[in-house]
Coordinates of C-alpha atoms in Angstrom, one line a residue:
Chain A
M4 CA 162.4 160.2 118.4
S5 CA 162.0 156.8 118.1
D6 CA 165.1 154.2 118.7
R7 CA 164.3 152.6 115.5
T8 CA 164.8 155.3 113.3
I9 CA 165.5 154.2 109.8
R10 CA 168.2 155.6 107.9
R11 CA 169.0 152.8 105.2
I12 CA 166.8 150.8 103.6
L13 CA 167.4 147.7 101.5
I14 CA 165.0 147.3 98.7
A15 CA 164.3 144.0 97.7
N16 CA 162.5 144.3 94.4
R17 CA 162.8 145.6 90.9
G18 CA 161.2 147.5 88.3
E19 CA 158.9 150.5 88.8
I20 CA 158.1 149.6 92.8
A21 CA 161.8 149.6 93.3
L22 CA 162.2 153.0 91.9
R23 CA 159.0 154.4 93.5
V24 CA 160.4 153.4 97.1
I25 CA 163.7 154.8 96.1
R26 CA 162.2 158.3 95.4
T27 CA 160.3 158.4 98.6
C28 CA 163.3 157.4 100.7
H29 CA 165.6 160.0 99.0
R30 CA 162.9 162.6 99.7
L31 CA 162.7 161.7 103.2
G32 CA 166.7 161.7 103.2
I33 CA 167.0 158.0 103.8
E34 CA 169.7 156.2 102.0
T35 CA 169.0 153.5 99.7
V36 CA 170.5 150.1 98.7
L37 CA 169.0 148.1 96.0
A38 CA 169.2 144.4 95.9
A39 CA 169.2 143.6 92.2
S40 CA 169.5 140.4 90.1
E41 CA 172.3 140.4 87.5
A42 CA 170.0 140.9 84.8
D43 CA 168.9 144.5 86.5
M44 CA 172.4 145.8 87.5
E45 CA 172.0 148.2 84.8
S46 CA 168.5 149.2 85.5
L47 CA 167.1 152.7 86.1
P48 CA 166.5 151.9 89.7
A49 CA 170.0 150.5 90.0
R50 CA 171.6 153.8 88.7
I51 CA 169.2 156.0 91.0
A52 CA 169.8 153.9 94.3
G53 CA 172.5 155.1 96.6
R54 CA 174.2 151.6 96.1
T55 CA 173.3 148.4 94.4
V56 CA 174.3 145.0 95.3
C57 CA 174.0 142.1 93.1
I58 CA 172.3 139.4 94.8
G59 CA 172.1 136.6 92.1
P60 CA 171.2 135.4 88.6
A61 CA 168.4 136.8 86.7
R62 CA 166.2 133.8 87.4
P63 CA 164.0 135.2 90.4
G64 CA 164.3 131.9 92.3
E65 CA 168.3 132.2 92.5
S66 CA 167.9 136.1 93.4
Y67 CA 164.7 137.8 94.2
L68 CA 163.1 134.8 95.8
K69 CA 165.8 134.1 98.6
P70 CA 164.8 135.5 101.7
E71 CA 168.3 134.4 103.3
T72 CA 170.2 136.3 100.6
I73 CA 168.1 139.2 101.1
V74 CA 168.7 139.4 104.8
Q75 CA 172.5 138.6 104.4
A76 CA 172.6 141.7 102.0
A77 CA 170.9 143.8 104.5
L78 CA 173.2 143.1 107.3
G79 CA 176.3 143.3 104.9
V80 CA 175.4 146.9 103.9
E81 CA 174.2 147.8 107.3
A82 CA 170.7 148.4 106.5
D83 CA 168.0 149.2 109.1
A84 CA 165.2 148.1 107.3
V85 CA 164.1 146.1 104.1
H86 CA 161.5 147.1 101.8
P87 CA 159.8 144.1 100.0
G88 CA 157.8 146.0 97.4
Y89 CA 155.0 143.8 96.1
G90 CA 155.3 140.3 94.6
F91 CA 158.3 138.2 95.3
L92 CA 159.1 138.1 99.1
S93 CA 156.5 140.6 99.9
E94 CA 154.2 138.2 101.5
N95 CA 156.7 135.7 102.6
P96 CA 156.7 135.0 106.3
R97 CA 160.1 133.6 106.2
L98 CA 161.5 137.0 105.2
A99 CA 159.5 138.9 107.7
R100 CA 160.8 136.5 110.6
L101 CA 164.3 136.5 109.5
C102 CA 164.3 140.3 109.6
E103 CA 162.8 140.2 113.1
Q104 CA 165.3 137.7 114.2
E105 CA 168.2 140.0 112.9
K106 CA 166.8 143.2 114.3
I107 CA 166.1 144.5 110.8
A108 CA 162.8 146.4 110.5
F109 CA 160.5 144.7 107.9
I110 CA 158.5 147.3 106.3
G111 CA 155.1 145.4 106.3
P112 CA 153.2 143.2 108.8
T113 CA 154.6 141.0 111.2
A114 CA 155.2 137.2 110.0
E115 CA 152.3 136.0 111.9
Q116 CA 149.8 138.5 110.1
I117 CA 151.3 137.4 106.8
E118 CA 150.4 133.9 107.6
A119 CA 147.0 134.4 109.2
V120 CA 145.7 136.5 106.1
G121 CA 147.8 134.2 103.5
D122 CA 145.8 131.1 104.3
K123 CA 142.4 131.5 102.6
L124 CA 140.6 129.5 105.3
S125 CA 141.9 131.1 108.1
A126 CA 141.6 134.7 106.9
R127 CA 137.9 133.6 106.1
A128 CA 137.5 132.7 109.7
L129 CA 139.2 135.8 110.8
A130 CA 136.6 137.7 108.7
E131 CA 133.6 136.0 110.2
A132 CA 135.0 136.9 113.8
A133 CA 135.6 140.3 112.9
G134 CA 131.9 140.6 111.4
V135 CA 133.0 141.1 108.0
P136 CA 130.5 139.5 105.5
V137 CA 132.0 136.4 103.7
A138 CA 130.0 134.6 100.5
P139 CA 128.0 132.0 101.8
G140 CA 130.0 128.6 101.9
G141 CA 133.0 127.3 103.8
P142 CA 135.0 124.2 104.5
V143 CA 133.4 120.8 104.4
E144 CA 134.5 117.5 105.9
T145 CA 132.3 114.8 104.1
P146 CA 130.3 114.5 101.0
E147 CA 127.0 114.8 102.9
A148 CA 128.0 118.0 104.7
A149 CA 129.1 119.2 101.1
R150 CA 125.7 118.5 99.8
A151 CA 123.7 120.1 102.7
M152 CA 126.0 123.0 102.2
A153 CA 125.4 123.2 98.6
E154 CA 121.8 123.0 99.1
R155 CA 122.1 126.0 101.3
I156 CA 124.2 128.0 98.9
G157 CA 122.2 127.0 95.7
A158 CA 123.7 126.6 92.2
P159 CA 126.1 128.0 90.6
L160 CA 128.5 127.7 93.1
L161 CA 132.4 127.7 93.2
I162 CA 134.6 124.8 94.7
K163 CA 138.0 126.7 95.6
A164 CA 141.3 125.6 96.6
V165 CA 142.7 126.6 99.9
G166 CA 146.1 126.9 98.3
G167 CA 144.9 128.6 95.0
G168 CA 144.7 132.2 94.2
G169 CA 144.8 134.7 91.3
G170 CA 141.9 132.6 89.5
R171 CA 143.7 129.1 90.0
G172 CA 142.2 126.3 91.7
M173 CA 138.6 127.2 91.3
K174 CA 135.9 124.8 89.7
R175 CA 132.2 126.2 89.1
V176 CA 129.4 123.8 89.6
D177 CA 126.1 124.5 87.8
D178 CA 124.4 121.3 88.5
L179 CA 124.4 120.0 92.1
S180 CA 123.7 116.4 91.1
L181 CA 127.5 116.6 90.1
L182 CA 128.9 118.0 93.1
D183 CA 130.4 114.8 94.5
E184 CA 132.3 114.2 91.4
A185 CA 133.5 117.6 91.1
M186 CA 134.4 118.1 94.6
S187 CA 136.7 115.0 94.5
L188 CA 138.3 116.1 91.0
A189 CA 139.0 119.5 92.6
A190 CA 140.4 118.1 95.5
S191 CA 143.1 115.9 93.7
E192 CA 143.8 118.7 91.3
A193 CA 144.7 121.1 94.3
G194 CA 146.5 118.4 95.8
S195 CA 148.9 118.0 92.6
A196 CA 148.9 121.8 91.9
F197 CA 149.3 123.3 95.4
G198 CA 150.4 120.5 97.6
D199 CA 147.3 121.1 99.7
A200 CA 144.2 119.0 98.9
R201 CA 141.9 121.1 101.0
V202 CA 138.8 123.0 99.1
Y203 CA 135.9 124.8 100.1
L204 CA 132.6 125.8 98.8
E205 CA 131.5 129.4 98.1
R206 CA 128.6 130.9 96.5
Y207 CA 129.3 132.0 92.7
V208 CA 128.4 135.6 92.2
E209 CA 127.1 136.2 88.6
R210 CA 127.9 139.8 88.4
G211 CA 130.5 141.0 90.9
R212 CA 132.8 144.0 91.1
H213 CA 136.1 143.9 92.6
V214 CA 136.3 146.6 95.1
E215 CA 139.2 146.9 97.6
V216 CA 139.8 149.2 100.6
Q217 CA 143.3 150.3 101.4
V218 CA 144.0 150.2 105.2
L219 CA 147.0 151.5 107.3
G220 CA 147.7 150.1 110.7
D221 CA 150.3 150.8 113.4
G222 CA 149.6 147.3 115.3
E223 CA 146.9 148.9 117.3
R224 CA 145.0 151.5 115.4
V225 CA 143.8 151.0 111.7
I226 CA 142.3 153.6 109.5
H227 CA 141.1 153.4 105.8
L228 CA 142.4 155.6 102.8
G229 CA 139.2 155.0 100.8
D230 CA 138.4 152.2 98.1
R231 CA 139.4 151.2 94.9
D232 CA 137.7 149.6 91.8
C233 CA 139.6 146.8 90.0
S234 CA 137.1 145.3 88.1
V235 CA 138.6 145.5 84.6
Q236 CA 140.6 142.2 84.7
R237 CA 141.8 140.0 82.1
R238 CA 142.3 136.3 83.3
Y239 CA 142.2 137.7 87.0
Q240 CA 145.0 140.0 86.1
K241 CA 144.1 143.8 86.6
M242 CA 144.4 146.3 83.6
I243 CA 142.9 149.4 85.0
E244 CA 142.2 150.7 88.6
E245 CA 140.4 153.7 89.8
A246 CA 139.5 155.6 93.0
P247 CA 136.9 156.0 94.3
A248 CA 134.9 153.0 92.9
P249 CA 132.4 154.6 90.7
S250 CA 128.5 154.5 91.3
L251 CA 128.5 152.7 94.6
P252 CA 125.9 153.5 97.2
D253 CA 127.0 155.4 100.1
A254 CA 125.8 152.9 102.7
M255 CA 127.7 150.3 100.8
R256 CA 130.8 152.3 100.6
A257 CA 130.7 153.2 104.1
G258 CA 130.1 149.5 104.9
L259 CA 133.1 148.3 102.9
H260 CA 135.3 150.9 104.7
Q261 CA 134.1 150.0 108.2
A262 CA 134.5 146.2 107.4
A263 CA 138.0 146.7 106.2
V264 CA 139.0 148.5 109.2
R265 CA 137.3 145.9 111.4
F266 CA 139.3 143.1 109.8
G267 CA 142.5 145.1 110.1
E268 CA 141.8 145.8 113.6
R269 CA 141.0 142.1 114.4
I270 CA 144.4 141.4 113.9
G271 CA 146.2 144.4 115.0
Y272 CA 147.3 145.1 111.5
R273 CA 150.8 146.9 111.1
G274 CA 151.6 148.5 108.0
A275 CA 149.9 149.1 104.6
G276 CA 147.4 146.6 103.4
T277 CA 144.4 146.0 101.2
V278 CA 141.2 144.2 101.8
E279 CA 139.8 142.9 98.7
F280 CA 136.0 142.4 98.6
L281 CA 133.5 141.0 95.9
V282 CA 130.6 143.3 95.2
D283 CA 127.5 141.2 94.3
T284 CA 125.7 143.9 92.2
V285 CA 122.5 141.8 91.7
R286 CA 121.7 141.2 95.4
G287 CA 123.6 144.5 96.6
E288 CA 125.9 142.8 99.0
F289 CA 129.5 142.5 99.5
Y290 CA 131.8 139.6 100.6
F291 CA 135.4 139.5 102.0
L292 CA 137.8 138.0 99.3
E293 CA 141.2 138.3 100.8
M294 CA 143.8 140.7 102.5
N295 CA 146.8 141.7 100.7
A296 CA 149.3 142.3 103.3
R297 CA 151.7 144.7 101.3
I298 CA 151.8 147.7 99.1
Q299 CA 149.8 147.2 96.0
V300 CA 150.3 147.9 92.4
E301 CA 147.3 150.1 92.2
H302 CA 148.4 152.5 95.3
P303 CA 148.9 155.6 93.3
V304 CA 145.1 156.1 92.5
T305 CA 144.6 156.2 96.3
E306 CA 147.6 158.4 96.6
A307 CA 146.3 160.8 94.0
I308 CA 142.9 161.4 95.7
T309 CA 144.3 161.3 99.4
G310 CA 147.5 163.3 98.7
I311 CA 149.1 160.7 101.2
D312 CA 152.7 158.9 100.2
L313 CA 151.7 155.4 101.3
V314 CA 155.4 154.3 101.2
A315 CA 156.3 157.0 103.7
E316 CA 153.4 156.0 106.0
Q317 CA 154.8 152.4 105.6
I318 CA 158.2 153.4 106.7
A319 CA 156.9 155.4 109.7
V320 CA 155.0 152.8 111.1
A321 CA 157.9 150.4 110.6
E322 CA 160.0 152.6 112.8
G323 CA 157.6 151.8 115.5
R324 CA 155.7 155.1 115.6
P325 CA 152.0 155.3 116.0
L326 CA 149.9 156.3 112.9
R327 CA 150.4 160.0 112.1
L328 CA 146.9 160.2 110.9
A329 CA 143.6 160.1 112.2
Q330 CA 140.5 158.9 110.0
H331 CA 139.4 162.5 109.7
D332 CA 142.8 163.6 108.3
V333 CA 142.4 161.5 105.3
P334 CA 140.7 163.8 102.6
F335 CA 139.2 162.4 99.4
L336 CA 139.6 164.6 96.5
G337 CA 138.4 164.0 93.2
H338 CA 139.0 160.7 91.3
A339 CA 142.1 159.0 89.8
V340 CA 142.3 156.2 87.2
E341 CA 145.4 154.1 86.5
C342 CA 146.4 152.1 83.5
R343 CA 148.9 149.3 83.5
V344 CA 151.3 149.4 80.6
N345 CA 152.6 145.9 79.9
A346 CA 155.3 144.6 77.4
E347 CA 152.7 142.1 75.8
D348 CA 151.1 141.7 72.5
P349 CA 147.4 141.9 72.5
A350 CA 147.6 140.5 68.9
R351 CA 149.0 137.4 69.9
D352 CA 147.0 136.5 73.0
F353 CA 148.9 139.0 75.1
Q354 CA 152.2 137.0 74.8
P355 CA 155.0 138.7 76.6
S356 CA 157.3 141.0 74.4
P357 CA 160.7 141.6 76.3
G358 CA 163.3 143.6 74.4
T359 CA 165.2 146.8 74.6
I360 CA 163.5 150.2 74.3
T361 CA 164.7 152.3 71.4
H362 CA 162.6 155.1 72.0
V363 CA 160.4 156.2 74.8
R364 CA 158.5 159.4 75.7
W365 CA 156.2 159.3 78.7
P366 CA 153.3 161.7 79.0
T367 CA 153.2 164.8 81.2
G368 CA 150.7 167.4 82.1
E369 CA 148.1 168.4 84.6
G370 CA 147.0 165.4 87.0
I371 CA 149.4 163.1 85.1
R372 CA 151.8 160.9 87.2
V373 CA 153.9 158.0 85.3
D374 CA 155.5 155.3 87.6
T375 CA 158.2 153.5 85.5
H376 CA 161.7 152.3 85.4
I377 CA 161.8 152.5 81.7
G378 CA 164.1 155.1 80.0
P379 CA 165.9 155.2 76.7
G380 CA 167.7 152.1 76.2
S381 CA 166.3 150.2 79.3
K382 CA 165.9 146.5 78.8
V383 CA 163.0 144.5 79.6
P384 CA 164.2 141.1 80.5
P385 CA 162.1 138.0 79.6
Y386 CA 162.5 136.7 83.3
Y387 CA 160.0 139.0 85.2
D388 CA 156.7 140.3 85.3
S389 CA 155.7 142.4 81.9
M390 CA 154.5 145.5 83.5
V391 CA 156.5 148.4 82.4
A392 CA 154.8 151.5 83.6
K393 CA 151.6 152.5 85.4
I394 CA 150.2 155.9 83.9
I395 CA 147.8 157.6 86.4
A396 CA 145.5 160.4 85.7
H397 CA 143.7 162.4 88.6
G398 CA 141.0 165.2 88.0
P399 CA 138.2 166.8 89.9
D400 CA 135.8 164.1 88.6
R401 CA 136.0 160.7 86.8
A402 CA 135.1 162.3 83.4
T403 CA 137.9 164.5 83.6
A404 CA 140.4 162.0 85.0
L405 CA 139.6 159.6 82.2
A406 CA 140.0 162.4 79.5
R407 CA 143.3 163.1 80.8
L408 CA 144.4 159.3 80.8
R409 CA 143.1 159.0 77.1
Q410 CA 145.3 162.0 76.3
A411 CA 148.3 160.6 78.3
L412 CA 148.0 157.3 76.4
A413 CA 147.9 159.0 73.1
A414 CA 150.9 160.9 74.1
T415 CA 152.9 158.0 75.1
E416 CA 155.8 156.7 72.7
L417 CA 157.3 153.5 73.4
E418 CA 159.4 151.5 70.8
G419 CA 161.4 148.5 70.8
I420 CA 158.8 146.1 72.6
R421 CA 154.9 145.4 71.7
T422 CA 152.7 146.8 74.6
N423 CA 148.9 146.9 75.5
I424 CA 148.7 150.7 75.1
G425 CA 146.5 150.7 72.2
F426 CA 144.2 148.0 73.6
Q427 CA 144.1 150.0 77.2
A428 CA 143.1 153.1 74.9
S429 CA 140.4 151.0 73.3
I430 CA 138.9 150.1 76.7
L431 CA 139.1 153.8 77.9
A432 CA 137.1 154.8 74.7
D433 CA 134.3 152.3 75.4
A434 CA 130.7 153.4 76.5
E435 CA 130.1 150.6 79.0
F436 CA 133.5 151.5 80.7
N437 CA 132.9 155.2 80.8
G438 CA 129.4 154.5 82.1
G439 CA 131.2 153.4 85.4
G440 CA 130.9 150.6 87.7
V441 CA 131.4 147.6 85.5
D442 CA 131.5 144.0 86.8
T443 CA 134.4 141.6 86.3
G444 CA 132.8 139.9 83.4
F445 CA 133.2 143.4 81.5
L446 CA 136.5 142.6 79.8
P447 CA 135.8 139.3 78.3
R448 CA 132.6 141.0 76.9
F449 CA 134.5 143.7 75.7
M450 CA 136.9 141.7 74.0
A451 CA 134.3 139.4 72.5
R452 CA 132.5 142.4 70.7
T453 CA 135.8 143.9 69.4
A454 CA 137.6 140.9 68.7
P455 CA 137.4 141.2 64.7
V456 CA 138.3 144.8 65.0
T457 CA 141.2 144.2 67.1
A458 CA 142.5 141.3 65.0
E459 CA 142.4 143.9 61.8
A460 CA 144.1 146.7 63.7
Chain B
M10 CA 176.2 150.9 73.9
S11 CA 179.1 150.3 76.2
L12 CA 181.5 147.5 76.0
K13 CA 181.1 144.7 78.5
P14 CA 184.0 142.5 79.9
D15 CA 182.6 139.7 77.9
D16 CA 183.0 141.8 74.8
I17 CA 186.7 142.8 75.7
R18 CA 187.5 139.2 76.4
E19 CA 185.9 138.2 73.0
I20 CA 187.9 141.0 71.3
M21 CA 190.9 139.9 72.9
A22 CA 190.4 136.4 71.8
L23 CA 190.1 137.9 68.1
L24 CA 193.4 139.6 68.5
E25 CA 195.1 136.5 70.0
G26 CA 194.3 134.6 66.9
S27 CA 195.1 137.1 64.4
S28 CA 198.6 137.9 63.0
F29 CA 198.3 141.8 64.5
D30 CA 200.1 142.9 67.6
E31 CA 197.9 145.8 68.3
L32 CA 194.4 146.8 68.1
T33 CA 192.5 149.9 68.5
L34 CA 189.0 150.2 68.5
E35 CA 186.8 153.3 68.7
T36 CA 183.0 153.2 69.0
G37 CA 180.5 155.7 70.0
G38 CA 182.1 157.1 73.3
E39 CA 184.9 154.6 73.8
K40 CA 188.3 153.7 72.9
L41 CA 189.9 150.3 73.5
T42 CA 193.3 149.8 72.7
L43 CA 195.0 146.1 73.0
R44 CA 198.5 145.2 72.7
R45 CA 200.1 141.8 72.5
G46 CA 203.6 140.4 73.2
S47 CA 204.5 142.3 76.3
P48 CA 204.9 140.0 79.6
V49 CA 201.5 141.5 80.7
A50 CA 198.9 142.2 78.1
R51 CA 197.5 145.4 78.8
A52 CA 193.9 146.7 77.9
D53 CA 193.2 150.5 78.4
Y54 CA 189.9 150.8 78.6
A55 CA 188.4 154.1 79.5
P56 CA 185.0 156.0 78.6
S57 CA 186.2 159.3 76.4
Q58 CA 182.8 160.7 77.0
A59 CA 181.0 162.0 80.1
P60 CA 178.1 159.9 81.4
T61 CA 174.7 160.6 80.2
A62 CA 172.2 162.7 81.9
T63 CA 170.4 159.5 83.5
Q64 CA 173.7 158.1 84.8
A65 CA 174.6 161.5 86.4
A66 CA 172.5 160.8 89.3
P67 CA 174.3 161.1 92.5
A68 CA 175.6 157.7 93.7
P69 CA 177.9 158.3 96.5
A70 CA 178.5 155.0 97.9
K71 CA 178.1 153.1 94.7
S72 CA 180.5 150.3 94.3
G73 CA 180.5 148.2 91.0
P74 CA 182.8 145.2 91.9
T75 CA 181.4 142.9 89.5
A76 CA 181.8 145.3 86.5
A77 CA 185.0 146.9 87.6
A78 CA 187.1 143.9 88.4
A79 CA 187.4 141.7 85.5
S80 CA 191.1 140.6 84.5
T81 CA 192.5 141.5 81.3
D82 CA 195.1 139.0 81.4
P83 CA 194.2 136.0 79.3
N84 CA 196.4 133.7 81.5
V85 CA 194.8 135.0 84.5
T86 CA 191.3 133.8 85.5
D87 CA 188.8 135.4 88.1
V88 CA 187.2 133.3 90.6
P89 CA 183.9 135.0 91.0
A90 CA 181.6 134.5 94.1
P91 CA 178.9 132.2 93.2
L92 CA 176.5 133.6 95.5
L93 CA 176.1 136.8 97.7
G94 CA 177.2 136.6 101.4
D95 CA 180.0 137.2 103.9
F96 CA 183.3 136.1 102.5
Y97 CA 185.9 134.3 104.8
W98 CA 189.5 133.5 103.9
A99 CA 189.7 130.9 106.5
P100 CA 187.6 127.9 108.1
K101 CA 187.5 130.0 111.5
P102 CA 188.8 132.9 113.2
G103 CA 192.5 132.8 113.8
A104 CA 192.9 129.8 111.5
E105 CA 195.5 129.7 108.5
P106 CA 193.6 130.7 105.1
F107 CA 192.6 128.3 102.8
V108 CA 194.9 129.6 100.3
T109 CA 197.4 132.5 99.9
V110 CA 198.9 134.3 97.1
G111 CA 201.5 131.9 95.2
Q112 CA 199.7 128.9 96.2
K113 CA 198.9 126.3 93.5
V114 CA 195.1 125.5 93.3
E115 CA 193.4 122.8 91.5
P116 CA 189.8 123.3 90.4
D117 CA 188.5 121.6 93.3
T118 CA 190.5 123.3 95.8
V119 CA 188.5 125.1 98.4
V120 CA 189.6 128.9 98.4
G121 CA 187.2 130.2 100.9
I122 CA 183.7 130.2 102.6
I123 CA 180.8 132.5 102.1
E124 CA 178.2 132.5 104.7
V125 CA 174.5 133.1 104.0
M126 CA 172.4 133.4 107.3
K127 CA 174.9 130.8 109.2
L128 CA 174.9 128.6 106.2
M129 CA 178.5 128.1 105.1
N130 CA 179.1 127.5 101.6
S131 CA 182.5 126.3 100.5
I132 CA 183.9 128.2 97.5
R133 CA 186.2 126.2 95.1
A134 CA 188.6 127.6 92.7
G135 CA 187.1 126.0 89.7
V136 CA 190.3 126.4 87.7
A137 CA 194.0 125.0 88.0
G138 CA 196.8 127.2 88.4
V139 CA 198.5 129.6 91.0
V140 CA 196.6 132.3 93.2
E141 CA 197.8 135.7 91.8
E142 CA 195.7 137.8 93.9
V143 CA 192.9 137.9 96.7
C144 CA 190.6 140.6 95.7
A145 CA 187.9 140.1 98.2
P146 CA 188.5 141.3 102.0
N147 CA 188.1 138.7 104.6
G148 CA 184.7 138.9 106.6
R149 CA 182.9 141.2 104.2
L150 CA 180.1 140.9 102.1
V151 CA 180.5 140.1 98.5
E152 CA 178.2 140.2 95.8
Y153 CA 177.0 137.6 93.2
G154 CA 179.8 137.5 90.4
Q155 CA 182.2 139.9 92.6
V156 CA 186.0 138.6 92.0
L157 CA 187.1 136.9 94.9
M158 CA 190.6 136.0 93.6
R159 CA 192.5 135.7 90.6
V160 CA 194.3 132.4 89.4
R161 CA 197.3 132.6 87.1
T162 CA 196.7 129.6 84.7
G163 CA 199.1 129.3 81.7
A164 CA 202.4 127.9 82.0

């Protein structure tokens, strides 16, 4: 037995991920305390948790984003560990560091690891050191060096802000004669937007797929739990995710898995993490994008095909135990697809649609899993992310999983707010998507060709 | 939907401004009775219906100080915790408490300290009156909005 056995976990998050973590804890016999804002005190996770403490007002900056308050709450309720979920403070090194200081297990990587992968340039350097392919490019000191590098990369290329992310702080350059001008503009924009004027150059990939690899490490050993394809994105927000990534050449899939493990091993990664890659479908190459040092929204598709509870493994590793799984213990069975249900109105440019749920019926059936915190009477407050549920379908093959997901969406009843369910169903009915292996340009193309129809509906 | 402390306060204000002495309100599964006149106005507030299935989940250690502790006397004002942390009655261990029951306070009187990771935050009464009750124990975690003490304001 480890002397760091976790008996009580403070969950520093809300929504479906809070409930999902609570469920695994209760299955394992671990007590739960939910740290909730005033707006979430009546939420489903707050009612299911063993105890709920109110950490502050609704605004995240006064509650979910305060590391000191979270750690004080953990001390006050005598929790052995803090689970940060995703978003909020999940990749905040200060929370990890405060937990370390107070001898509370942080269910995630070390503060140093969060910092190392959180900085784009240092992550890129780590990838190179680990022999993981990165897109041609890098930081440049002078305009002359920038021009020389741009000539090597070729047009079009991207100027990326070191402090950017999620689609922010990127500038595309098609004409290299305009490079100087674009560089200085990008640097000054990055300085005002992120407080960090550093920029770097990277090849622009015309047709790219977003493929990521789930890894699990114990601080020494790292294994992978296969890949996921998250190429269906609207303005860099993932909408549909699946595992495994469809129609990927075997050699490339194996290369992705090995690259992710090498990256994790290089930093002695501890916990669950995801190494994201951009797959250049024209050149048949892949490049490291970044590492997400936390559990991800789309983790259930990996759980569906491997049968492994990722949160349970996170907790085991946080107790200081070595990985319970060897690489050959990880099975890959069938195919799983996840669809994010958001409280937003596709007819009004996906504006958030908060409100109170007047009626809800979630789908059930073979291979169907629904991760949600929404029940009858639940409120969708305006202060937070608009995701209200994830519907996941698993089947022996992709076609079966997709058929089950289409049926599950059709069976879903959700009233009181506007949702993207109809929009998601139209994607699942699309021939190009059903063909498999679409690139990140798919959704804009799909919306352009279906726009008149959507507007009438 | 259940009545919230704010709803009850609003209903009490309505009764206060009316010519009636008693008000009984029955909604879905709840009954609220308010009476005026007696030295201490009383509000009997109890759900007359079992919790719904979703609320029936086991919650052994659940404490709901924020919801449970709202004062029902219009002349008594709650002093809520403005942030989560450890609440202390006194500036340091062994020292006299900032305030005791029966003591007069002004809005800017310091009534306690809330510690958040070694950072001490002075808590002020926010209201003038006499300390009626100190509700939160010394040296223990208080949640945001939890009633720290009650202050009698009127007369």
